[in-house]
XYZ file of C-alpha atoms in Angstrom:
682
model
C 25.734 -31.149 -0.604
C 23.741 -32.022 2.527
C 26.694 -31.544 4.956
C 28.508 -28.740 3.151
C 27.637 -25.942 5.625
C 28.856 -28.105 8.546
C 32.134 -28.932 6.789
C 32.802 -25.272 6.128
C 32.034 -24.467 9.739
C 34.592 -27.031 10.934
C 37.216 -25.690 8.570
C 36.643 -22.189 9.915
C 37.185 -23.470 13.458
C 40.572 -25.165 12.889
C 42.849 -22.158 13.685
C 40.912 -21.482 16.848
C 40.960 -25.113 17.998
C 44.740 -25.149 17.965
C 44.586 -22.963 21.068
C 41.385 -24.108 22.700
C 39.945 -27.600 22.501
C 36.250 -27.752 21.668
C 33.920 -30.442 22.961
C 34.078 -33.614 20.935
C 31.724 -33.987 17.976
C 30.327 -30.523 18.670
C 29.453 -29.776 15.072
C 29.627 -33.212 13.467
C 25.854 -33.360 13.024
C 23.385 -30.528 12.599
C 21.329 -30.087 15.732
C 17.671 -29.213 15.934
C 18.320 -25.461 15.834
C 20.163 -25.596 12.500
C 18.164 -28.339 10.763
C 15.932 -27.470 7.817
C 12.361 -28.699 7.651
C 9.420 -29.175 9.993
C 7.167 -31.999 11.144
C 7.777 -34.993 8.841
C 9.322 -32.874 6.090
C 12.976 -33.155 7.075
C 16.111 -34.615 5.595
C 19.708 -33.976 4.595
C 18.643 -33.018 1.077
C 17.004 -29.889 2.496
C 20.048 -28.825 4.498
C 21.822 -27.356 1.460
C 19.140 -24.622 1.364
C 19.991 -23.325 4.845
C 22.130 -20.467 3.539
C 22.149 -16.709 3.959
C 21.459 -16.069 0.290
C 18.541 -18.492 0.188
C 16.964 -16.932 3.281
C 17.313 -13.372 1.953
C 15.838 -14.441 -1.385
C 12.856 -16.196 0.177
C 12.361 -13.381 2.684
C 12.326 -10.904 -0.195
C 9.862 -13.017 -2.194
C 7.566 -13.470 0.818
C 7.744 -9.730 1.492
C 6.934 -9.220 -2.178
C 3.699 -11.211 -1.852
C 2.710 -9.188 1.240
C 3.410 -5.950 -0.603
C 1.255 -7.241 -3.465
C -1.739 -7.533 -1.150
C -1.432 -3.955 0.137
C -0.877 -2.574 -3.371
C -3.819 -4.534 -4.739
C -6.073 -3.145 -2.018
C -4.956 0.415 -2.799
C -5.440 -0.195 -6.519
C -9.020 -1.412 -6.082
C -10.104 0.920 -3.293
C -12.110 3.252 -5.552
C -14.015 0.268 -6.942
C -14.779 -0.921 -3.401
C -16.038 2.569 -2.555
C -18.433 2.524 -5.516
C -19.614 -1.048 -5.008
C -20.284 -0.827 -1.251
C -20.963 2.940 -1.058
C -18.025 3.705 1.220
C -16.983 7.343 1.853
C -13.274 8.119 1.385
C -12.825 8.837 5.085
C -14.191 5.389 5.944
C -11.955 3.734 3.359
C -9.053 5.532 5.022
C -10.067 4.022 8.370
C -10.319 0.571 6.784
C -6.885 0.877 5.162
C -5.231 1.527 8.542
C -6.835 -1.473 10.241
C -3.584 -3.391 9.804
C -1.666 -0.526 11.403
C -3.949 -0.628 14.439
C -3.179 -4.286 15.170
C 0.483 -3.855 14.222
C 0.722 -0.997 16.710
C -0.269 -3.257 19.604
C 1.541 -6.373 18.406
C 4.916 -5.042 17.225
C 6.535 -4.024 20.509
C 5.384 -7.139 22.389
C 6.354 -9.504 19.587
C 9.690 -7.784 19.138
C 10.499 -8.197 22.823
C 9.018 -11.606 23.686
C 8.819 -13.620 20.443
C 12.354 -12.884 19.274
C 13.824 -15.783 21.241
C 11.518 -18.405 19.689
C 11.631 -20.136 16.303
C 11.313 -16.958 14.313
C 10.948 -18.507 10.859
C 7.964 -20.589 11.933
C 6.360 -17.593 13.581
C 6.925 -15.727 10.313
C 5.154 -18.574 8.504
C 2.193 -18.139 10.858
C 2.226 -14.427 10.050
C 2.030 -15.215 6.324
C -0.938 -17.517 6.949
C -2.842 -14.582 8.434
C -2.423 -12.833 5.078
C -4.063 -15.821 3.395
C -7.046 -15.287 5.702
C -6.949 -11.563 4.865
C -7.163 -12.265 1.121
C -9.941 -14.849 1.373
C -12.000 -12.776 3.809
C -11.816 -9.697 1.577
C -12.816 -11.591 -1.567
C -15.694 -13.286 0.269
C -17.739 -10.071 0.017
C -18.290 -10.667 -3.681
C -19.534 -14.209 -3.091
C -21.821 -12.996 -0.301
C -23.281 -9.927 -2.020
C -22.667 -10.504 -5.720
C -22.071 -7.761 -8.271
C -24.995 -5.599 -7.074
C -28.149 -4.522 -8.891
C -26.663 -1.254 -10.151
C -23.848 -3.113 -11.929
C -26.126 -5.851 -13.268
C -28.540 -3.303 -14.754
C -25.698 -2.050 -16.933
C -25.281 -5.441 -18.659
C -26.975 -6.758 -21.809
C -27.920 -10.011 -20.068
C -29.957 -8.178 -17.424
C -32.463 -6.970 -20.018
C -32.590 -10.358 -21.711
C -33.271 -12.088 -18.387
C -36.147 -9.745 -17.586
C -38.023 -9.873 -20.882
C -37.326 -7.657 -23.852
C -33.890 -6.144 -23.691
C -35.096 -2.948 -25.352
C -38.071 -2.573 -23.003
C -35.906 -3.102 -19.913
C -33.384 -0.599 -21.212
C -36.146 1.997 -21.644
C -37.521 1.291 -18.168
C -34.070 1.759 -16.618
C -33.680 5.063 -18.428
C -37.144 6.275 -17.425
C -36.214 5.694 -13.776
C -33.517 8.354 -14.233
C -35.908 10.973 -15.680
C -37.519 13.941 -14.009
C -40.383 12.813 -11.757
C -42.570 15.876 -11.236
C -45.626 14.068 -9.936
C -43.984 11.700 -7.446
C -40.833 11.765 -5.352
C -38.141 9.180 -6.073
C -37.752 6.363 -3.575
C -34.501 5.869 -1.702
C -32.348 2.774 -1.937
C -32.631 0.471 1.058
C -29.198 -0.433 2.484
C -30.003 -1.991 5.847
C -26.735 -3.941 6.026
C -24.426 -1.382 4.382
C -22.114 -1.467 7.410
C -21.397 -5.209 7.121
C -19.024 -5.005 4.105
C -17.136 -2.191 5.831
C -16.851 -4.282 9.008
C -15.591 -7.303 7.026
C -12.962 -5.213 5.228
C -11.789 -3.678 8.504
C -11.620 -7.087 10.236
C -9.541 -8.498 7.376
C -7.113 -5.591 7.645
C -6.788 -6.023 11.422
C -5.946 -9.714 10.973
C -3.272 -8.882 8.416
C -1.683 -6.425 10.851
C -0.806 -9.214 13.298
C 0.855 -11.181 10.517
C 2.634 -8.067 9.354
C 4.176 -7.566 12.787
C 5.234 -11.221 12.995
C 6.815 -11.236 9.550
C 8.726 -7.958 9.544
C 9.787 -7.582 13.176
C 11.027 -11.177 13.479
C 12.220 -11.499 9.880
C 14.461 -8.465 9.935
C 16.001 -9.366 13.288
C 16.584 -12.944 12.033
C 18.378 -11.516 9.022
C 20.474 -9.264 11.216
C 21.517 -12.129 13.505
C 22.448 -14.484 10.654
C 24.337 -12.208 8.238
C 27.933 -11.052 8.263
C 28.799 -7.405 7.844
C 30.554 -8.045 4.530
C 27.339 -9.342 2.970
C 24.692 -7.304 4.775
C 24.626 -4.229 2.495
C 24.249 -6.348 -0.659
C 21.679 -8.641 0.970
C 19.674 -5.662 2.226
C 19.487 -4.200 -1.283
C 18.507 -7.589 -2.737
C 15.769 -8.106 -0.172
C 14.444 -4.569 -0.583
C 14.457 -4.859 -4.368
C 12.486 -8.118 -4.273
C 9.958 -6.612 -1.879
C 9.576 -3.554 -4.097
C 8.530 -5.773 -6.963
C 5.425 -6.576 -4.906
C 3.645 -3.227 -5.316
C 4.421 -3.211 -9.047
C 2.960 -6.701 -9.466
C 0.035 -5.930 -7.150
C -0.946 -2.763 -9.014
C -0.517 -4.527 -12.374
C -2.774 -7.340 -11.194
C -5.334 -4.751 -10.061
C -5.169 -3.029 -13.463
C -5.765 -6.355 -15.219
C -8.708 -7.317 -13.001
C -10.321 -3.873 -13.202
C -10.377 -4.105 -17.004
C -12.742 -7.054 -16.588
C -16.320 -6.299 -15.595
C -17.295 -7.188 -12.048
C -19.126 -10.190 -13.516
C -16.700 -11.290 -16.264
C -19.276 -13.654 -17.778
C -21.675 -10.772 -18.546
C -21.472 -8.185 -21.340
C -21.486 -4.607 -19.986
C -23.232 -1.784 -21.835
C -20.636 0.777 -20.683
C -16.862 1.101 -21.150
C -14.121 1.185 -18.480
C -13.905 4.979 -18.935
C -17.444 5.399 -17.630
C -17.365 6.394 -13.924
C -20.046 3.769 -13.224
C -17.762 0.923 -14.386
C -17.015 -1.685 -11.717
C -14.082 -4.008 -12.366
C -13.578 -7.579 -11.141
C -11.873 -6.426 -7.924
C -12.466 -9.763 -6.170
C -10.591 -11.924 -8.680
C -7.059 -10.860 -7.712
C -7.548 -11.747 -4.043
C -7.843 -15.441 -4.925
C -4.560 -15.311 -6.857
C -2.849 -13.450 -4.015
C -4.060 -15.986 -1.431
C -2.390 -18.807 -3.372
C 0.890 -16.860 -3.726
C 1.103 -15.998 -0.020
C 0.246 -19.571 0.982
C 3.172 -20.900 -1.067
C 5.539 -18.410 0.613
C 4.278 -19.443 4.057
C 4.971 -23.130 3.424
C 8.565 -22.463 2.329
C 9.190 -20.167 5.306
C 8.346 -23.003 7.721
C 11.317 -25.002 6.402
C 14.039 -22.616 7.616
C 15.922 -23.513 10.840
C 15.949 -21.540 14.048
C 19.539 -20.502 13.295
C 21.538 -20.779 10.075
C 24.551 -23.150 10.311
C 26.929 -20.403 9.145
C 25.717 -18.090 11.900
C 26.180 -20.807 14.504
C 29.747 -21.437 13.264
C 30.624 -17.763 13.794
C 29.030 -17.806 17.241
C 30.968 -20.935 18.209
C 34.222 -19.218 17.303
C 33.446 -16.578 19.900
C 31.873 -18.729 22.614
C 32.266 -22.472 22.013
C 30.477 -23.275 25.250
C 27.164 -21.903 23.889
C 26.249 -24.841 21.725
C 22.564 -23.965 21.771
C 20.916 -20.558 21.690
C 19.960 -19.462 25.170
C 16.626 -17.652 25.596
C 16.759 -14.173 27.070
C 15.657 -13.491 30.624
C 12.677 -11.289 29.851
C 10.996 -9.080 32.421
C 8.905 -5.918 32.509
C 11.665 -4.163 34.453
C 14.243 -4.928 31.771
C 11.816 -3.719 29.126
C 11.360 -0.369 30.910
C 15.141 0.047 31.155
C 15.409 -0.621 27.400
C 12.680 1.954 26.723
C 14.514 4.618 28.711
C 17.752 3.771 26.937
C 16.128 4.129 23.509
C 14.289 7.344 24.387
C 17.559 8.961 25.490
C 19.112 8.314 22.065
C 18.825 11.669 20.242
C 19.796 10.353 16.819
C 17.267 7.517 16.962
C 14.445 9.735 18.259
C 15.051 12.552 15.747
C 15.365 10.131 12.843
C 12.216 8.343 13.979
C 10.102 11.481 14.142
C 11.559 12.769 10.891
C 10.317 9.590 9.233
C 6.965 9.816 11.014
C 6.285 13.359 9.775
C 7.399 12.366 6.269
C 5.142 9.307 6.304
C 2.188 11.343 7.570
C 2.456 13.616 4.553
C 3.261 10.934 1.987
C 0.688 8.331 3.078
C -2.007 10.065 1.008
C -0.067 9.251 -2.168
C 0.505 5.632 -1.162
C -3.203 5.015 -0.711
C -5.060 7.528 -2.858
C -2.820 8.102 -5.927
C -5.045 5.963 -8.224
C -8.079 7.889 -6.976
C -6.259 11.194 -7.497
C -5.456 10.281 -11.120
C -9.047 9.214 -11.784
C -10.497 12.413 -10.339
C -7.975 14.993 -11.569
C -7.062 13.607 -15.002
C -10.207 11.621 -15.896
C -8.365 8.337 -16.449
C -9.945 4.919 -15.962
C -9.289 2.924 -12.794
C -7.203 0.415 -14.781
C -4.983 3.110 -16.337
C -4.526 4.898 -12.997
C -3.585 1.673 -11.255
C -1.177 0.584 -13.985
C 0.601 3.969 -13.994
C 0.962 3.938 -10.211
C 2.027 0.330 -9.919
C 4.167 -0.501 -12.919
C 5.756 2.666 -14.273
C 6.241 4.702 -11.090
C 7.326 1.795 -8.928
C 9.941 0.824 -11.492
C 11.680 4.093 -10.635
C 11.370 3.285 -6.922
C 13.082 -0.065 -7.473
C 15.843 1.652 -9.446
C 16.343 4.111 -6.582
C 16.736 1.311 -4.049
C 19.266 -0.582 -6.177
C 21.231 2.575 -6.925
C 21.391 3.553 -3.256
C 22.456 0.023 -2.309
C 25.340 0.208 -4.773
C 26.439 3.653 -3.556
C 26.298 2.583 0.089
C 28.347 -0.575 -0.431
C 30.798 1.071 -2.831
C 31.522 4.427 -1.184
C 30.458 3.859 2.469
C 29.393 7.454 3.188
C 29.405 8.898 6.704
C 26.331 9.258 8.892
C 26.293 13.023 8.376
C 26.371 12.622 4.618
C 23.457 10.164 4.803
C 21.423 12.561 6.956
C 22.181 15.446 4.592
C 20.981 13.353 1.666
C 17.757 12.488 3.509
C 17.075 16.185 4.099
C 17.807 16.977 0.448
C 15.364 14.282 -0.700
C 12.692 15.716 1.607
C 13.034 19.216 0.169
C 13.005 17.865 -3.404
C 9.814 16.004 -2.526
C 8.266 19.215 -1.203
C 9.082 20.959 -4.497
C 7.437 18.130 -6.439
C 4.287 18.204 -4.303
C 3.944 21.952 -4.799
C 4.430 21.296 -8.520
C 1.447 18.906 -8.453
C -0.755 21.897 -7.639
C 0.067 23.499 -10.991
C -0.299 20.314 -13.060
C -3.985 20.976 -13.595
C -6.351 19.813 -16.318
C -8.371 22.822 -17.411
C -11.051 20.659 -18.984
C -11.564 18.705 -15.766
C -11.688 21.873 -13.664
C -14.122 23.527 -16.102
C -16.504 20.570 -15.979
C -16.429 20.772 -12.196
C -16.882 24.552 -12.161
C -19.863 24.328 -14.501
C -21.413 21.671 -12.283
C -20.892 23.893 -9.217
C -22.425 26.860 -11.051
C -25.396 24.822 -12.220
C -26.016 23.522 -8.702
C -25.764 26.971 -7.137
C -28.214 28.572 -9.583
C -30.488 25.595 -10.088
C -34.111 26.275 -9.255
C -35.443 23.715 -11.711
C -34.288 20.225 -10.689
C -35.668 20.283 -7.101
C -39.140 19.941 -8.575
C -37.975 16.717 -10.260
C -37.295 14.992 -6.907
C -33.757 13.815 -7.787
C -32.408 13.255 -4.277
C -32.183 9.477 -4.593
C -31.649 9.137 -8.337
C -28.504 7.080 -8.978
C -25.481 8.838 -10.458
C -25.901 8.617 -14.244
C -24.062 11.535 -15.887
C -25.195 12.970 -19.217
C -23.476 15.508 -21.452
C -25.517 18.551 -22.357
C -24.970 21.622 -24.534
C -21.832 23.718 -24.026
C -20.046 20.535 -22.890
C -21.719 20.641 -19.459
C -21.991 17.376 -17.505
C -25.173 16.873 -15.495
C -25.390 14.484 -12.557
C -28.295 12.587 -14.120
C -31.103 13.111 -16.633
C -33.292 13.963 -13.646
C -30.974 16.803 -12.577
C -31.117 18.098 -16.154
C -34.929 18.008 -16.041
C -35.168 15.568 -18.955
C -38.671 14.187 -19.616
C -38.150 11.708 -22.460
C -35.598 9.212 -23.742
C -34.701 7.460 -26.980
C -31.829 6.659 -29.331
C -30.198 8.517 -32.192
C -29.056 7.097 -35.532
C -25.779 5.926 -34.003
C -27.503 3.958 -31.262
C -26.568 6.382 -28.506
C -29.052 6.954 -25.712
C -30.516 10.474 -25.918
C -32.438 12.264 -23.172
C -34.731 14.973 -24.577
C -37.008 17.768 -23.460
C -34.499 18.674 -20.744
C -36.080 21.668 -19.075
C -33.174 22.456 -16.719
C -30.664 22.958 -19.528
C -31.718 26.523 -20.130
C -32.742 27.862 -23.496
C -30.051 26.058 -25.480
C -31.470 23.991 -28.297
C -29.764 21.724 -30.795
C -31.262 20.099 -33.895
C -31.013 16.307 -33.778
C -30.612 15.696 -37.516
C -32.566 12.937 -39.231
C -33.174 10.763 -36.156
C -36.628 9.765 -34.993
C -36.235 12.353 -32.225
C -35.883 15.242 -34.685
C -36.977 18.430 -32.935
C -35.456 21.591 -31.633
C -35.206 20.622 -27.975
C -32.473 20.785 -25.314
C -31.070 17.284 -25.084
C -28.269 15.324 -23.424
C -26.184 12.312 -24.466
C -25.689 9.418 -22.054
C -22.316 9.538 -20.272
C -20.074 12.358 -19.010
C -18.746 14.979 -21.402
C -15.397 14.009 -22.940
C -12.370 15.658 -21.341
C -8.824 15.362 -22.693
C -6.379 15.397 -19.757
C -3.837 12.936 -21.148
C -1.053 15.508 -21.597
C -1.369 16.729 -18.015
C -1.537 13.122 -16.821
C 1.789 12.344 -18.540
C 3.375 15.437 -16.937
C 2.129 14.346 -13.512
C 3.479 10.844 -14.119
C 6.949 12.150 -15.060
C 7.180 14.286 -11.895
C 5.927 11.383 -9.759
C 8.548 9.013 -11.213
C 11.363 11.485 -10.479
C 10.181 11.871 -6.874
C 9.973 8.114 -6.440
C 13.503 7.636 -7.756
C 14.963 10.073 -5.226
C 12.598 9.076 -2.430
C 13.454 5.381 -2.708
C 17.167 6.198 -2.566
C 16.680 7.469 0.984
C 15.085 4.227 2.246
C 18.326 2.377 3.017
C 20.021 5.524 4.350
C 17.260 6.037 6.894
C 17.499 2.376 7.920
C 21.230 2.569 8.518
C 21.042 5.764 10.568
C 18.075 4.682 12.635
C 19.200 1.377 14.123
C 22.932 1.802 13.718
C 22.616 4.125 16.693
C 20.962 1.465 18.887
C 22.726 -1.088 21.118
C 22.690 -4.669 19.777
C 20.534 -5.937 22.645
C 17.873 -3.317 21.815
C 17.699 -4.243 18.150
C 14.396 -6.178 17.921
C 12.703 -4.101 20.599
C 13.671 -0.814 18.929
C 12.209 -2.125 15.682
C 8.896 -3.013 17.320
C 8.778 0.178 19.398
C 9.517 2.335 16.349
C 6.767 0.575 14.395
C 4.285 1.164 17.210
C 5.112 4.881 17.482
C 4.955 5.297 13.693
C 1.524 3.652 13.645
C 0.209 5.914 16.414
C 1.408 9.193 14.913
C 1.498 8.540 11.152
C 0.115 5.346 9.672
C -3.203 5.381 11.514
C -4.154 9.098 11.616
C -2.811 10.083 8.181
C -5.217 8.091 5.932
C -8.141 9.053 8.170
C -7.218 12.745 8.065
C -6.624 12.858 4.319
C -9.750 10.774 3.685
C -11.723 13.410 5.594
C -9.937 16.182 3.678
C -10.771 14.642 0.295
C -14.404 14.034 1.292
C -14.628 17.670 2.316
C -14.455 18.641 -1.377
C -17.134 16.236 -2.589
C -19.877 17.816 -4.710
C -22.096 14.822 -5.447
C -22.787 12.090 -2.910
C -24.509 8.814 -3.701
C -27.432 8.621 -1.274
C -29.237 5.699 0.327
C -32.027 5.688 2.873
C -29.576 5.402 5.773
C -26.354 7.091 4.619
C -24.786 9.334 2.005
C -22.703 6.533 0.450
C -19.664 7.248 -1.731
C -18.664 10.425 -3.570
C -19.170 10.611 -7.348
C -17.864 14.101 -8.173
C -15.215 16.292 -6.504
C -14.207 19.944 -6.634
C -10.970 19.063 -8.417
C -9.215 22.421 -8.043
C -9.840 22.874 -4.308
C -9.016 19.218 -3.646
C -5.723 19.516 -5.570
C -4.590 22.574 -3.608
C -5.613 21.292 -0.168
C -4.219 17.772 -0.509
C -0.856 18.591 -2.067
C -0.013 21.660 0.022
C -0.928 19.914 3.282
C 1.247 16.925 2.388
C 4.105 19.213 1.320
C 4.052 21.024 4.675
C 4.406 17.729 6.580
C 7.328 16.564 4.444
C 8.986 19.973 4.886
C 8.918 19.461 8.670
C 10.563 16.075 8.125
C 13.371 17.786 6.220
C 13.968 20.186 9.113
C 14.215 17.249 11.532
C 16.732 15.565 9.241
C 18.908 18.655 9.566
C 18.840 18.057 13.335
C 19.805 14.410 12.682
C 22.751 15.681 10.628
C 23.918 17.786 13.599
C 23.787 15.002 16.211
C 25.067 12.186 13.953
C 28.608 13.548 13.749
C 30.030 10.769 15.960
C 27.874 7.956 14.583
C 29.745 5.240 12.685
C 27.848 3.527 9.874
C 30.691 1.503 8.332
C 33.757 0.285 10.229
C 35.958 -1.638 7.797
C 38.843 -2.104 10.230
C 36.786 -4.106 12.679
C 35.846 -6.673 10.034
C 39.246 -8.272 10.582
C 38.689 -8.652 14.317
C 36.661 -11.555 15.786
C 35.029 -9.356 18.416
C 31.364 -8.576 18.975
C 29.945 -9.197 15.527
C 26.606 -7.686 16.469
C 28.180 -4.263 16.917
C 29.430 -4.369 13.348
C 26.401 -5.840 11.613
C 24.297 -3.409 9.633
C 20.944 -3.115 11.307
C 18.483 -4.402 8.757
C 15.271 -2.816 9.928
C 13.053 0.136 9.378
C 10.774 2.352 11.420
C 7.791 0.901 9.673
C 7.447 -2.872 9.968
C 5.417 -2.888 6.789
C 5.826 -3.216 3.057
C 4.090 0.120 2.633
C 7.439 1.833 3.215
C 8.757 0.170 0.090
C 5.886 0.900 -2.218
C 6.737 4.482 -3.110
């Protein structure tokens, strides 16, 4: 088994050698460029793994682990906002930290690092993701669960004396304070967690550029045209499993309390619930580390690829590095910029990504806010159910492409059709509203606008602790409701009584010790049933993901099929840089600002306004979805222009497969505008 690839290579050379004599013993032994292993871990037993299928499988699995990290971050982002009091706009900036470093690294790495040992550089890139995971999780070990989370556990009261007395003291701190103003929460180092999260993202961006830019070009150089379509679909499918696994892992961890060893006094449906967000990062670090080790074992060039190259040019026994210069790079830039199909397809994707990025990052948050679902349910729906349809779309498109080999114009027309279907779905999101959720928000707005009572209670720095009052109205805290006393009813529920800011409504409390005709509120937000609307939203989202994923491979084929073979790696890096500048960096920041613009209740500290606890759901739904739909609509118009100019572009050329000329011209270009697994998440 150890020498099988070499034997096959020699057999493939026999017809050619009848006409031209090759140097003696040219392929008798694998040279350094085609030998598996690194350092002391080498041997003939490893050589049987140096195959195209094995590389594509491992590349897909490694890409899967990277996609898991991004999906896990998106799935836990609302918990990070609550724990470290991060506004949505700032979390948007943090989430694009990897795009910032990728923007600067992609073009340079694509041009200069492509001639090195790409698999080992890819292994280094995976190691940066290990650092990313460990650095992110370190926040929990540095800062702990936080006092606000610990106060909501049974052990906190037991550790500070009588559990009942501590519980009453915590509740009294939320009451109306008419004689003294409430003190603000000191957060002198609130910026440090944000800086750590941003630094971790920036580090991962360098690894992202190394892995995707070099990995895709390595795949392109080592695959034959006959296998490339199938291998592309296999690799994409494996990578698309990453978001599903990442979101599922986030859902599992968020069901556990931030300190799993403690017993919380609230349920996961309570907006104050904080899940064990840090736990998944340790699991992800181990998974990425294993992928990095295996990636180091692959050779600089696969033996099968070298055999095909030797058939063309036997004198090039070893790969020759390119003569790289700034002048040559500028010539390549001008050549790429003059390519109308590439430029139009690039900017079509950029506009589409700008509009769709908000759903990649903030869909769990959107489900929590609009449909009142827990963080675990929102993450599970986004990651497992919806992404299953994305994976199906990729596999289906791969089959159609390899089976029917459609023309470039047909591919561009399909991309435009998918864009317009996506626009229709986004507009449909506007009308998938939960009346109960909107009514709770509207009542809160009305209460705030007409409230002349709670200012005298000095509630500015009272922590968010919603209570449900008469007429199913949710109040921000007992203080905002003007409640003066607290106790428990017969069922053990916490009751806040003598609530002066609840108007004249009065409800009899039955046979409890608090029996009196007084306005009162029950601890926790008012119940809202939005499950039916949530299911409708989920169905529409799954349909959009099925069609949207089917256009991933079509965009790939159009984009770099139009580029010269020598511009392949550079076009990939340049496209990634441009996409980062115009879409992946500004989009999350813009939509984070847009979402924050409709915040009604901010958590306040002495130095900042912290995170948002309550949004104007209706206004947020209209603004976010219609803005995103407009951007995707522009992408559809640009795809129509791609359809016009792609009339002479050849995607598949079956006749040339029989000819031993310029294989690079016939290989399917396995790359995308975005050198990131985020493209494959939705």
